[in-house]
Coordinates of C-alpha atoms in Angstrom, one line a residue:
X1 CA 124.4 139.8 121.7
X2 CA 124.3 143.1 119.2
X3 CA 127.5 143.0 116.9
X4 CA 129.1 145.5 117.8
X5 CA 129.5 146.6 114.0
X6 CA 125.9 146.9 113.6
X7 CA 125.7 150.7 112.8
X8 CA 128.8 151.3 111.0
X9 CA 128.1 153.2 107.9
X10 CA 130.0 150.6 105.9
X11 CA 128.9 147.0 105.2
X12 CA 131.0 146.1 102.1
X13 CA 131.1 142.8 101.1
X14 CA 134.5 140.6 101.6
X15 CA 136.1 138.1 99.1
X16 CA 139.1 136.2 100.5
X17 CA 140.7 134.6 97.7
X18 CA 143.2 131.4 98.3
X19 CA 146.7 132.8 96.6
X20 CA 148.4 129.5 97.2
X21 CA 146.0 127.4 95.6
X22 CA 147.8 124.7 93.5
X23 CA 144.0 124.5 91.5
X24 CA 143.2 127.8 89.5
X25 CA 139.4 126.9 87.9
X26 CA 138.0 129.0 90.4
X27 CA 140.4 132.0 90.1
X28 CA 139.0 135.4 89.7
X29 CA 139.8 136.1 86.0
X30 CA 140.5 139.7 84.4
X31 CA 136.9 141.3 83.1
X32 CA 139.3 143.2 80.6
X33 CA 138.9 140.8 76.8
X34 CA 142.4 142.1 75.9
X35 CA 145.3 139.3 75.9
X36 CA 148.6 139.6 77.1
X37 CA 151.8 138.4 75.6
X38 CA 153.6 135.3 77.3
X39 CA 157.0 136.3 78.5
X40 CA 160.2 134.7 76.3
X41 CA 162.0 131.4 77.4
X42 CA 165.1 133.8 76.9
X43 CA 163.3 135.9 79.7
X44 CA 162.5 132.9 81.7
X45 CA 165.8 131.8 82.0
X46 CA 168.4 134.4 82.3
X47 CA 166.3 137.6 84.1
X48 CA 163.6 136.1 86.1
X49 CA 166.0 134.7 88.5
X50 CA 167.7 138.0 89.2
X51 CA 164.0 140.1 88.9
X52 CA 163.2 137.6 91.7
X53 CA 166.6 137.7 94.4
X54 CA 166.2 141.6 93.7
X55 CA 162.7 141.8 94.6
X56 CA 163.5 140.0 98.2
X57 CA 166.3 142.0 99.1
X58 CA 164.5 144.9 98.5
X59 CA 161.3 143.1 100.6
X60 CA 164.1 142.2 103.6
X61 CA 165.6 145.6 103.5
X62 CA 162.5 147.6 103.5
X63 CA 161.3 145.4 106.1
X64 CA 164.7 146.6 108.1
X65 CA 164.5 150.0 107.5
X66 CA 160.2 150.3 108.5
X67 CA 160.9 148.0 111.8
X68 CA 164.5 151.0 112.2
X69 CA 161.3 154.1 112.2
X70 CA 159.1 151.9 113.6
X71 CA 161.0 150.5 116.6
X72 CA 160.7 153.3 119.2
X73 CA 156.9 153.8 119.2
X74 CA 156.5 149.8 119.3
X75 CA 158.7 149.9 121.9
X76 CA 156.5 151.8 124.0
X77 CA 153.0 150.5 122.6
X78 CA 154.6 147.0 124.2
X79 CA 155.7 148.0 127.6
X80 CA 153.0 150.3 128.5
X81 CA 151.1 147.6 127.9
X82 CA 152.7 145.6 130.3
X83 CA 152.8 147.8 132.8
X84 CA 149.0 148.0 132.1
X85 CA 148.6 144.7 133.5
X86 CA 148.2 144.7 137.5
X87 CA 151.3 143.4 139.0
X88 CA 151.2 141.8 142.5
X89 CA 151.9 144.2 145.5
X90 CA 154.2 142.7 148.6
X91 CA 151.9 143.3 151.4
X92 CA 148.8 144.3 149.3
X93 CA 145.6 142.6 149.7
X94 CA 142.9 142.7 146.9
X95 CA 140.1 141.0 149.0
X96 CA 136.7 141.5 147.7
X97 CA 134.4 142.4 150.3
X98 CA 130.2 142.4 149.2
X99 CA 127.2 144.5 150.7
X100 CA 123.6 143.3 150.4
X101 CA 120.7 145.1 149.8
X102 CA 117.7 143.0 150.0
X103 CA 114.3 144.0 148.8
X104 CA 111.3 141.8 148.1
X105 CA 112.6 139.3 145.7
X106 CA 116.2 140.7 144.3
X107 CA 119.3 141.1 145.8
X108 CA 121.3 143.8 145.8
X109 CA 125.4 143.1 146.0
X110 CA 127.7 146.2 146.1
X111 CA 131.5 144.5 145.8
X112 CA 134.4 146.6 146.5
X113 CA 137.7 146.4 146.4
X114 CA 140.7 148.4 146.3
X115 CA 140.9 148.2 142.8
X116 CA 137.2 149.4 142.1
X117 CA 133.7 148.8 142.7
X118 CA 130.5 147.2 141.0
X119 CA 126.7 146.4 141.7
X120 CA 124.5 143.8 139.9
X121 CA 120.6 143.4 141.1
X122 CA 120.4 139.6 141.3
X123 CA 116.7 137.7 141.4
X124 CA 116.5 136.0 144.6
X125 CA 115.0 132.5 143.5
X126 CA 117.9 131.6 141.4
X127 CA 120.1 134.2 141.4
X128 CA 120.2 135.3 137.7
X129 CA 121.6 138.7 136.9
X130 CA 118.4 141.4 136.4
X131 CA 120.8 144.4 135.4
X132 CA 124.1 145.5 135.9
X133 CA 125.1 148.9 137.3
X134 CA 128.3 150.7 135.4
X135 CA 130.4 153.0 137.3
X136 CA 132.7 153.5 140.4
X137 CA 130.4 153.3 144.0
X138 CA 131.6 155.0 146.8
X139 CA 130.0 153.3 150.4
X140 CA 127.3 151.4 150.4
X141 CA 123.9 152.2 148.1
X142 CA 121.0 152.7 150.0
X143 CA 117.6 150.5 149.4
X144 CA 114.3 152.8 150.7
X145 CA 111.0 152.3 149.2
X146 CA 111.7 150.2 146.0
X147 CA 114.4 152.9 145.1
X148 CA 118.3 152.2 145.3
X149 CA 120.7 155.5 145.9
X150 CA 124.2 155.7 144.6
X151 CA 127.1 157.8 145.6
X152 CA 129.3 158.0 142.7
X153 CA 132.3 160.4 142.2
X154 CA 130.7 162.5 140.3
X155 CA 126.9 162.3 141.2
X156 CA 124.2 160.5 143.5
X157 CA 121.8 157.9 141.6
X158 CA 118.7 157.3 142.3
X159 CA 118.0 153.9 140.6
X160 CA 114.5 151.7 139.9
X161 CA 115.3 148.4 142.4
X162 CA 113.6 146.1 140.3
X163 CA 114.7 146.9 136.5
X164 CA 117.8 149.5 137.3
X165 CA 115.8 152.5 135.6
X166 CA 118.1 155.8 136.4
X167 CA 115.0 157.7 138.4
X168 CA 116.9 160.9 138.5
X169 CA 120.8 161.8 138.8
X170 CA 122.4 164.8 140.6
X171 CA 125.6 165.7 139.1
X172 CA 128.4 167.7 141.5
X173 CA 131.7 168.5 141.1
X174 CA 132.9 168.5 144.3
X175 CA 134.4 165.4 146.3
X176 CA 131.9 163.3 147.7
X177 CA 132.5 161.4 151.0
X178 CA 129.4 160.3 152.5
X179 CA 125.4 159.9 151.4
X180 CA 122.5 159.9 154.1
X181 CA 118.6 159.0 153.2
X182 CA 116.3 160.4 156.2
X183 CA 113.2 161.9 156.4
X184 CA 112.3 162.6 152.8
X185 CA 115.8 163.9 152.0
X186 CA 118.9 162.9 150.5
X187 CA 121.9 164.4 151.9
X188 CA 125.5 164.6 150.3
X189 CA 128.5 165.3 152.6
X190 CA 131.6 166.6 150.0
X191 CA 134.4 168.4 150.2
X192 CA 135.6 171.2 148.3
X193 CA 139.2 171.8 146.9
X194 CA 141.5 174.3 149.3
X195 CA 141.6 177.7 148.0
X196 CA 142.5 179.7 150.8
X197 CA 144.0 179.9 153.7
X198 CA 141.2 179.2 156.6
X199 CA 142.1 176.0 158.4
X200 CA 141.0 172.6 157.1
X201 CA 138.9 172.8 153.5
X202 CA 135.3 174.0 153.1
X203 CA 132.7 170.5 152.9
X204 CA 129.3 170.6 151.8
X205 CA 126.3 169.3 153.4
X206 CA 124.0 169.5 150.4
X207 CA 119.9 168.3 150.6
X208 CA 118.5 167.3 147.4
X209 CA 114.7 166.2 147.1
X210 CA 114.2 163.0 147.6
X211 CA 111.6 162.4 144.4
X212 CA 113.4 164.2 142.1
X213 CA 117.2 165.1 143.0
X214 CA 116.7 168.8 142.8
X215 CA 118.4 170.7 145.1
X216 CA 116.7 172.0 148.0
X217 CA 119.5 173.7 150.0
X218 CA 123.7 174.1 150.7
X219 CA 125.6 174.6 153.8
X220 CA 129.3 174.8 153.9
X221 CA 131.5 174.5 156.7
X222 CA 135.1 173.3 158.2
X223 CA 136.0 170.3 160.1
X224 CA 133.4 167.6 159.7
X225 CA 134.8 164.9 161.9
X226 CA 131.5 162.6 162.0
X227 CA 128.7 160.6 160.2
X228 CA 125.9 162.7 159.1
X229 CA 122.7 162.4 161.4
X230 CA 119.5 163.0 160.4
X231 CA 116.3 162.9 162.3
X232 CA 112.6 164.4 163.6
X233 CA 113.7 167.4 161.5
X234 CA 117.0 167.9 162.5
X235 CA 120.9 167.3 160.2
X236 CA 123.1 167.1 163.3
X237 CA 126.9 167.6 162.0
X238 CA 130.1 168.5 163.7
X239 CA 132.1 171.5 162.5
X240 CA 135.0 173.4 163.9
X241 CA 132.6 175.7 165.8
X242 CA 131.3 172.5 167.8
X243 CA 128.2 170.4 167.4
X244 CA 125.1 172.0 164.9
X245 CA 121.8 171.3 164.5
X246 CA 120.5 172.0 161.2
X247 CA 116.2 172.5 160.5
X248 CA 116.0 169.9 157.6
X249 CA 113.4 172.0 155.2
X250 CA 116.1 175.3 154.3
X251 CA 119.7 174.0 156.1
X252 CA 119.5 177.3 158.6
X253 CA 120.8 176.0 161.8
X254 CA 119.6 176.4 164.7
X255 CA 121.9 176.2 167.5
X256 CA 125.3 175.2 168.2
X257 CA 126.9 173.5 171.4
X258 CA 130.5 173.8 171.9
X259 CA 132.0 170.3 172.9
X260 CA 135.5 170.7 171.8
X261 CA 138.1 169.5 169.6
X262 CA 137.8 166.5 166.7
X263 CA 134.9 164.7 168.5
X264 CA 134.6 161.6 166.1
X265 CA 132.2 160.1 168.4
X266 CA 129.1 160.8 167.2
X267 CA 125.9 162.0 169.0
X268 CA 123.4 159.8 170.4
X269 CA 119.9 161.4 169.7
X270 CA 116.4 159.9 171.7
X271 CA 113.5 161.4 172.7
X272 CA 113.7 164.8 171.4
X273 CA 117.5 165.1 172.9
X274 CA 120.8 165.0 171.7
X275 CA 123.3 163.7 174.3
X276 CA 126.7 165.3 172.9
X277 CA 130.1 164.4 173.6
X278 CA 132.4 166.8 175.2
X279 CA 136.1 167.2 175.8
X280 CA 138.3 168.8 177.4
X281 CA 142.2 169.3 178.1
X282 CA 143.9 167.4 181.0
X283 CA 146.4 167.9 183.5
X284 CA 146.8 171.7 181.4
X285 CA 147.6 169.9 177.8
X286 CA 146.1 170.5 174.6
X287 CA 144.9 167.6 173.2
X288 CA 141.4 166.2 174.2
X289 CA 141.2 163.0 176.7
X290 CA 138.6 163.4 178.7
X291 CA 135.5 163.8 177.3
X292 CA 131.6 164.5 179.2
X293 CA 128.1 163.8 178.0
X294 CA 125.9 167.1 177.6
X295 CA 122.0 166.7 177.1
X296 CA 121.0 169.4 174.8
X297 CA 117.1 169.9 173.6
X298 CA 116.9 169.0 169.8
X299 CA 114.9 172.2 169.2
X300 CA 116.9 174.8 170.9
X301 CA 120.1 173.7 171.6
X302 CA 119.5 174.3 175.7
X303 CA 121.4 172.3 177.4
X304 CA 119.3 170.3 180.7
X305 CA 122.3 168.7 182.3
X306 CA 125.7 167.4 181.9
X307 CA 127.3 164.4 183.2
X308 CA 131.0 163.8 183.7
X309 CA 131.5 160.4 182.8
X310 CA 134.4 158.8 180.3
X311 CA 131.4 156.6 178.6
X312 CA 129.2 156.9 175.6
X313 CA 125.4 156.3 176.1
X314 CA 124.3 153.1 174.8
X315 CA 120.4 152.5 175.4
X316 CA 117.4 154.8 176.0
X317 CA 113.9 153.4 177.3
X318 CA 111.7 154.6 180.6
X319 CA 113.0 157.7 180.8
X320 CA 116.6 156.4 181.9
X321 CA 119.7 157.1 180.0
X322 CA 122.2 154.1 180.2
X323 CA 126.0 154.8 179.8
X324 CA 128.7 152.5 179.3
X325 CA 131.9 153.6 180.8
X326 CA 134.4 151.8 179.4
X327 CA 137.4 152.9 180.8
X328 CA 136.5 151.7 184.4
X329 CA 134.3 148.9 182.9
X330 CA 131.3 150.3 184.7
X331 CA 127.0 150.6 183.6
X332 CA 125.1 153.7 184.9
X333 CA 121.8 154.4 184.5
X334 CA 121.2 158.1 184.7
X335 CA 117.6 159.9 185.1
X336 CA 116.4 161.3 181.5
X337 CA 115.3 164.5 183.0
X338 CA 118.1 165.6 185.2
X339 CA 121.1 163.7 184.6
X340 CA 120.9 162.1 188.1
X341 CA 123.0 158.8 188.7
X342 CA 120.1 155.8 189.3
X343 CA 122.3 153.0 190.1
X344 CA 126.0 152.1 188.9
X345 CA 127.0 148.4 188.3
X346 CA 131.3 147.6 188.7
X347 CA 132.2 145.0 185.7
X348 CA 135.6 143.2 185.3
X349 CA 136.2 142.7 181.5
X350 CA 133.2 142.3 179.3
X351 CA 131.8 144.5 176.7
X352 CA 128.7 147.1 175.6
X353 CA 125.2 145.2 178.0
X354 CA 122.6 144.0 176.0
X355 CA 119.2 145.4 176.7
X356 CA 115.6 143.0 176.4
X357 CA 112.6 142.9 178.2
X358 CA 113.3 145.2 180.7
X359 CA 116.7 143.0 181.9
X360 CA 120.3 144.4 181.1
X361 CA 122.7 141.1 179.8
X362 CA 126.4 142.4 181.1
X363 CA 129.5 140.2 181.4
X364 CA 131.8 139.9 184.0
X365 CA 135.1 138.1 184.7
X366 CA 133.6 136.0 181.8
X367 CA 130.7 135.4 183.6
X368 CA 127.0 136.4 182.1
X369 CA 125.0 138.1 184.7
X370 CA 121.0 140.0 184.2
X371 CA 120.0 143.2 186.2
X372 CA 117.0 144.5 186.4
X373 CA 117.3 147.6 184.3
X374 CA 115.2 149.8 186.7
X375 CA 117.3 149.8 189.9
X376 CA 120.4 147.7 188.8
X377 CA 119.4 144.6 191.1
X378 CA 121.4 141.1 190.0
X379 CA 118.6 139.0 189.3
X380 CA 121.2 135.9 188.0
X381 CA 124.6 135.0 187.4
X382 CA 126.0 131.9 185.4
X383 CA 129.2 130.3 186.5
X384 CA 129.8 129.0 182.7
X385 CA 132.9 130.9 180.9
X386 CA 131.8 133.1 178.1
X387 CA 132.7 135.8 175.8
X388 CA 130.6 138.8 173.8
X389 CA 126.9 138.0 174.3
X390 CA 124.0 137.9 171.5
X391 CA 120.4 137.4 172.2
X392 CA 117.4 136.1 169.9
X393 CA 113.8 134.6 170.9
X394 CA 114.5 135.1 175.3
X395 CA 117.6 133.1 174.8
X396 CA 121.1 134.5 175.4
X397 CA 124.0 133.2 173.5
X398 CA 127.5 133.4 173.5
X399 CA 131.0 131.8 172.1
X400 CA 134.0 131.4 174.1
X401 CA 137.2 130.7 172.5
X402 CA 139.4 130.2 175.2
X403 CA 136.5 127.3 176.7
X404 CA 135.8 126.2 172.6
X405 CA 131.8 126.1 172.6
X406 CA 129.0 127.6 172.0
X407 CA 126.8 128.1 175.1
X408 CA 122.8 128.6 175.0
X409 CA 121.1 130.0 178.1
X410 CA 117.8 130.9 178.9
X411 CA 117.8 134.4 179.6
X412 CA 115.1 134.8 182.4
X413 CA 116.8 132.7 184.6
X414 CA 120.5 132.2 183.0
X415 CA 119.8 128.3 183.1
X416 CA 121.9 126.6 180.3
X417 CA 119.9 124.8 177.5
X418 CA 122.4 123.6 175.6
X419 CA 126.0 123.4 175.1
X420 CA 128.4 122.9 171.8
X421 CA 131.9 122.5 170.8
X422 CA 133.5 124.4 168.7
X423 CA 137.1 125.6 168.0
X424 CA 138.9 128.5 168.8
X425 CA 138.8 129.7 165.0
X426 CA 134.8 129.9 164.9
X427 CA 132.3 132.7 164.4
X428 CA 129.1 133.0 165.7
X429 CA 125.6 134.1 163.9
X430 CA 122.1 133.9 165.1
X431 CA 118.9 134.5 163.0
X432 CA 115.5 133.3 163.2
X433 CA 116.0 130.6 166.0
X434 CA 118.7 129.4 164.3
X435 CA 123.0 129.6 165.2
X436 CA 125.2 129.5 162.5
X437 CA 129.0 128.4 163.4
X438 CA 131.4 129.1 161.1
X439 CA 134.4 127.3 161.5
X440 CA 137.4 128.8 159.6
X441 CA 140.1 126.9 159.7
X442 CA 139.2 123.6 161.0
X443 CA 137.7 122.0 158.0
X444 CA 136.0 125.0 156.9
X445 CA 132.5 124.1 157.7
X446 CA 128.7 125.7 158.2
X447 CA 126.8 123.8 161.3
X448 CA 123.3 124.9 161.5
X449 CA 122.1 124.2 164.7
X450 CA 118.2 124.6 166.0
X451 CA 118.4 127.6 168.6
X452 CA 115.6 125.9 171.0
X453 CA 117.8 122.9 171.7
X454 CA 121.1 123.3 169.8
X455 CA 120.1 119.9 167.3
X456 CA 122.3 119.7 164.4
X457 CA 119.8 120.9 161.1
X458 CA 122.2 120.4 158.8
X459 CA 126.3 120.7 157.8
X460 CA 128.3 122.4 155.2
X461 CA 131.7 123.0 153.7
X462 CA 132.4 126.7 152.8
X463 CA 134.8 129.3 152.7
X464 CA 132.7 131.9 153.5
X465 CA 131.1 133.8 156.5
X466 CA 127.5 134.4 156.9
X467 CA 126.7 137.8 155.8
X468 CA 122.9 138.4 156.0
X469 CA 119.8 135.7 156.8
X470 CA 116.8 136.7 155.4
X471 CA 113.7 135.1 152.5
X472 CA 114.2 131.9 154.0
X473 CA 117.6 131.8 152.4
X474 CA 121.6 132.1 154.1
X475 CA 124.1 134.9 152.1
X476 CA 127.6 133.0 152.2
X477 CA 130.6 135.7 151.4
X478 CA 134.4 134.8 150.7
X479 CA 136.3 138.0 150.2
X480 CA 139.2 136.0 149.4
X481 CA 137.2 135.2 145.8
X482 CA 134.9 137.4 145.7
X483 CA 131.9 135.2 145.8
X484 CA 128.3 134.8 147.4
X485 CA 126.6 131.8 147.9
X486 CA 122.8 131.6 148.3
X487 CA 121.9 128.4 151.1
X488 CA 118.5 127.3 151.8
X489 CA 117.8 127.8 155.8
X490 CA 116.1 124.2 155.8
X491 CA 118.7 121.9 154.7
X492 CA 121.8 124.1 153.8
X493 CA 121.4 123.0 150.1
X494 CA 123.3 125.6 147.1
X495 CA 120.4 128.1 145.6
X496 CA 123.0 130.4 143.5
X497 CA 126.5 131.2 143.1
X498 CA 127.6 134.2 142.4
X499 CA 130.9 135.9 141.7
X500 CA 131.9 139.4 141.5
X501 CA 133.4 141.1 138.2
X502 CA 137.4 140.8 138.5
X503 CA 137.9 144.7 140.0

């Protein structure tokens, strides 16, 4: 490590002499050849005394009298720093919580907490630190193309992934809330201070290029109540005008659908179409409940159809839009071209349908059920209890807390492969043929068990959850500490252990 007094323009040598040294050989003697005069006994005896009880009083009083001029500014020197020193909050939780970013051989970890942020690059093998990344981080970084891209509060990084080299840095002084990476752009959403007396304050869609952070164009404008979208060309965004489609090359848009009021839903965009969200007032009030689902062309802004429904469109694939209407906990599959209803399916409970190989996964009354995705036909329907569905390698999954396992079925025909206990505090991963129950309060403990068949592969204690599966290796996080453990997939064995800086 470089002494940190390396390059001070001093470098005098220091000799500490011992004062109270009974032994005086090696006592720095005077360079000057003159002699001095002993002092007299008579002086020994009668005046020394006094010379020496006046020389302490005036030590002690001095000492008073500096600590009297002194006192108020070490006064506050000593409780500003204590109240320096983060105190504990009632009620206030200072959890850590880490983002990866994986590429190739390092690992990205973004921790945050309410008391600040950090990101190291990590080398996957073993987990030693490759460099260190100072400043606040505001979201998650983005990992395209060997190149890492930071949001700070003061500019976007764009940083080498393997060695942390700062590629190029755009500096703003506006207030930045959001960064997007699409289509050879990088796109900052900010928002500027209120000046004046229009409703809401101005925000910033700025595009900067993505090789060199110059930047390419500006667009201000008022209520932005959703995630930037980019896409084919297109910067969808939400003002108080209504939705906008912006061309991606200059920031001119080119049209804009009126949908409403504070639509945070955002738009759902396949196949050269936006299908915007709509609302309306009901029962002659103000404030938005009911909203509808408009198909606008991306190009233009015409709008082909419009469908009332209370539901947000979940799945796009043979030219049928599928909407999830969760209000009335029903499916509908509407024709892409005209908006036309196809077939409707009536669920009781459950949550968003999974979509695979042409077969729609949909719960009911805790049930698991398959349609045919073309004309809504029930192809099967298991009688086993279970809650929200996953599904990985034509096997469909599920854990039910209330029945306390861990159900595998096969997801042509719904017949149950295997079955698992576990308690009503687990979690449930899947990755790679592999199902990861976490159990959280029961002995906190990792079972790894073999998708095919549900065998046990191997067991292990841990605070954590399982945060990412990926280069043969399992990403353990505790926000409670801060940590992230690195577990072989084979045998569950500890690669690396790594904990984030005290925030």
């Amino acid at each position: 490590m470089r002494n940190n007094h390396e390059d001070s323009a001093f470098n005098d040598e220091v000799i500490i002499v011992d004062l109270d040294r009974g032994d005086q050989t090696d006592s720095p003697r005077m360079s000057s050849p003159m002699q001095l005069r002993p002092p007299s006994p008579l002086f020994n005896q009668r005046l020394l005394p006094w010379v020496r009880r006046g020389m302490v009083s005036l030590t002690v009083v001095g000492s008073i009298a500096l600590l009297a001029l002194l006192w108020p500014y070490v006064q506050q020197a000593f409780f500003h720093n204590q109240n320096a020193m983060p105190q504990p909050v009632a009620g206030a939780s200072y959890e850590t919580s880490l983002d990866l970013s994986l590429s190739n051989d390092i690992v990205g970890i973004h921790a945050s907490s309410p008391k600040g942020s950090s990101l190291d690059a990590l080398r996957d093998s073993n987990g030693s630190q490759l460099w260190h990344y100072n400043g606040a981080v505001i979201g998650k970084p983005i990992n395209l193309q060997g190149v890492l891209y930071v949001l700070t509060p003061t500019s976007v990084d764009a940083l080498q992934v393997q060695t942390g080299k700062l590629l190029w840095r755009h500096k703003y002084s506006a207030n930045a809330q959001e960064l997007l990476v699409a289509d050879g752009m990088v796109y900052v959403h900010s928002i500027l201070s209120k000046t004046d007396k229009g409703p809401g304050s101005p925000e910033i869609v700025s595009a900067l290029g993505i090789g060199d952070g110059q930047l390419v164009w500006q667009y201000t404008t008022r209520g932005f109540n959703q995630p930037l979208q980019a896409r084919d060309g297109f910067v969808y965004i939400y003002a108080t005008g209504g939705q906008q489609a912006l061309r991606a090359s200059d920031g001119r848009v080119l049209w804009q659908h009126p949908n409403g009021i504070f639509v945070s839903i955002p738009l759902y965009i396949g196949d050269g179409v936006a299908y915007v969200y709509s609302t309306q007032p009901v029962g002659g009030g103000s404030y938005p409940q009911v909203w509808s689902i408009d198909a606008v062309r991306s190009s233009d802004g015409r709008l082909l159809w419009q469908h009332s429904a209370n539901g947000i469109v979940v799945h796009i694939e043979n030219n049928i839009v599928y909407i999830y209407r969760q209000q009335d906990e029903r499916i509908e599959a509407l024709r892409a071209s005209d908006g036309r209803t196809l077939w409707r399916y009536q669920m009781n409970g459950g949550d968003q349908p999974l979509f695979a190989q042409g077969l729609v996964y949909v719960y009911t009354a805790n049930r698991p059920a398959a349609l045919n995705a073309n004309d809504g036909r029930l192809l099967w329907q298991s009688k086993i209890s279970v809650d929200t569905l996953r599904i990985d390698n034509g096997i469909l999954y599920s854990y039910s807390a209330d029945a306390g396992s861990v159900v595998a079925l096969r997801a042509s025909s719904g017949e149950l492969l295997w079955q698992h206990q576990a308690p009503a505090d687990s979690t449930l991963t899947i990755a790679n043929g592999v199902v990861y129950i976490r159990q959280t309060l029961v002995g906190a403990v990792l079972n790894a068990l073999r998708g095919s068949d549900g065998a046990m592969l191997w067991q292990r204690k841990t605070n954590g959850d399982v945060l990412q599966v990926q280069n043969d290796q399992v990403y353990i996080s505790s926000q409670a500490d801060g940590t992230l453990d690195a577990l072989s997939i084979q045998n569950g064995k500890l690669l690396w252990h790594y904990q984030a800086p005290h925030l």
